[in-house]
């Protein structure tokens, strides 16, 4: 065991979190937790994780579930591609691996939504086999400890960090070390205000010694993001709002969303799409949503329709969503926000 991992393990033994619901040597449970934790904090994940495990206790239960049901369980966590990938990977495990989560790196890393670090984490945690990991927490610890500058999104920097991760990973107690190094990054070597005084590796941490912690890991040079605009229609009929399912490809693929106007007048849209006349139109304040590559300004328009002959058929990708019922599937965060505003009846009108 190397000196670095020995200190991290001794720290974990005393101070680490050991009662998280996924801390069991079960590849399926660990896999789901690793995916949920990719973009979300532990405390937020726990209730979602427990609900998800209740509904899909095994990889087969997940594989056999409807995608919409899986997306419903993801509603609120965001980044729905993670849920779609989980579902399709579960089907691959069912069909190609007789429902048993594989224990070989090459097979695991081929599954949708699982990269090198996540594969390493699942295998080391579930099977105690030696695989380094390099998630955001581990990158931060190693970049600071070894003063590896530069943005880890660049392959040269990522390679140096992977080499460091490889060197630091011990030959035994791999599962415990994987938990420990992730925990150290999450609770001590935090993004802001790291608790260096309580850190088990502070004696040879180069960033700590040179008072340059905030320089590591290096950041990407920011470019101004482009701004796009769209108009979304909240067509309300009684207690229901009209939703359409988005195409599988593109933003919010496969999620339920509000229809967007493509330049036409809202009254024309009502006639053409709902076979109905509008009984009043309100314009709400613009809402901005940020994607990683651009910002989107959404202009919400509420239109009340009294009678409509717009029927929806199963599978035609449209629905009248009753506001007091569960949504038909996953709903993108800003759309959910608009629906919630509609439910509470509280909105700010543009002046
Ligand atoms: S000493 Fe501080 S900066 Fe260095 S690894 Fe520990 S917590 Fe992170």
Tab-separated table of N, CA and C and ligand atoms in Angstrom, residues 144 188-189 194 196 199 201-202 205 208 213, ligand 1:
chain	number	residue	atom	x	y	z
A	144	UNK	N	-4.704	19.204	-6.873
A	144	UNK	CA	-4.158	20.073	-5.833
A	144	UNK	C	-2.941	19.425	-5.173
A	188	UNK	N	-13.756	17.152	2.403
A	188	UNK	CA	-12.601	17.897	2.930
A	188	UNK	C	-11.975	18.783	1.849
A	189	UNK	N	-11.609	18.158	0.738
A	189	UNK	CA	-10.970	18.927	-0.340
A	189	UNK	C	-12.071	19.469	-1.259
A	194	UNK	N	-11.732	24.469	1.207
A	194	UNK	CA	-11.330	23.122	1.632
A	194	UNK	C	-10.810	23.156	3.072
A	196	UNK	N	-8.210	22.082	4.789
A	196	UNK	CA	-6.856	21.532	4.684
A	196	UNK	C	-6.296	21.129	6.043
A	199	UNK	N	-7.009	17.599	6.690
A	199	UNK	CA	-6.769	16.701	5.551
A	199	UNK	C	-5.615	15.736	5.853
A	201	UNK	N	-3.636	14.289	3.875
A	201	UNK	CA	-2.475	14.360	2.967
A	201	UNK	C	-1.943	15.791	2.866
A	202	UNK	N	-2.206	16.592	3.888
A	202	UNK	CA	-1.777	18.001	3.819
A	202	UNK	C	-0.258	18.164	3.941
A	205	UNK	N	0.983	18.162	0.385
A	205	UNK	CA	0.113	18.720	-0.664
A	205	UNK	C	0.793	19.967	-1.238
A	208	UNK	N	-1.326	23.261	-1.187
A	208	UNK	CA	-1.444	23.777	0.186
A	208	UNK	C	-0.142	24.485	0.572
A	213	UNK	N	-4.169	26.884	-3.735
A	213	UNK	CA	-5.242	25.881	-3.889
A	213	UNK	C	-6.266	26.305	-4.932
B	1	LIG	S1	-4.304	19.821	1.844
B	1	LIG	FE1	-6.094	20.954	1.202
B	1	LIG	S2	-5.850	21.234	-0.976
B	1	LIG	FE2	-4.428	19.647	-0.384
B	1	LIG	S3	-5.512	17.748	-0.748
B	1	LIG	FE3	-5.853	18.307	1.379
B	1	LIG	S4	-7.769	19.489	1.422
B	1	LIG	FE4	-7.056	19.364	-0.715
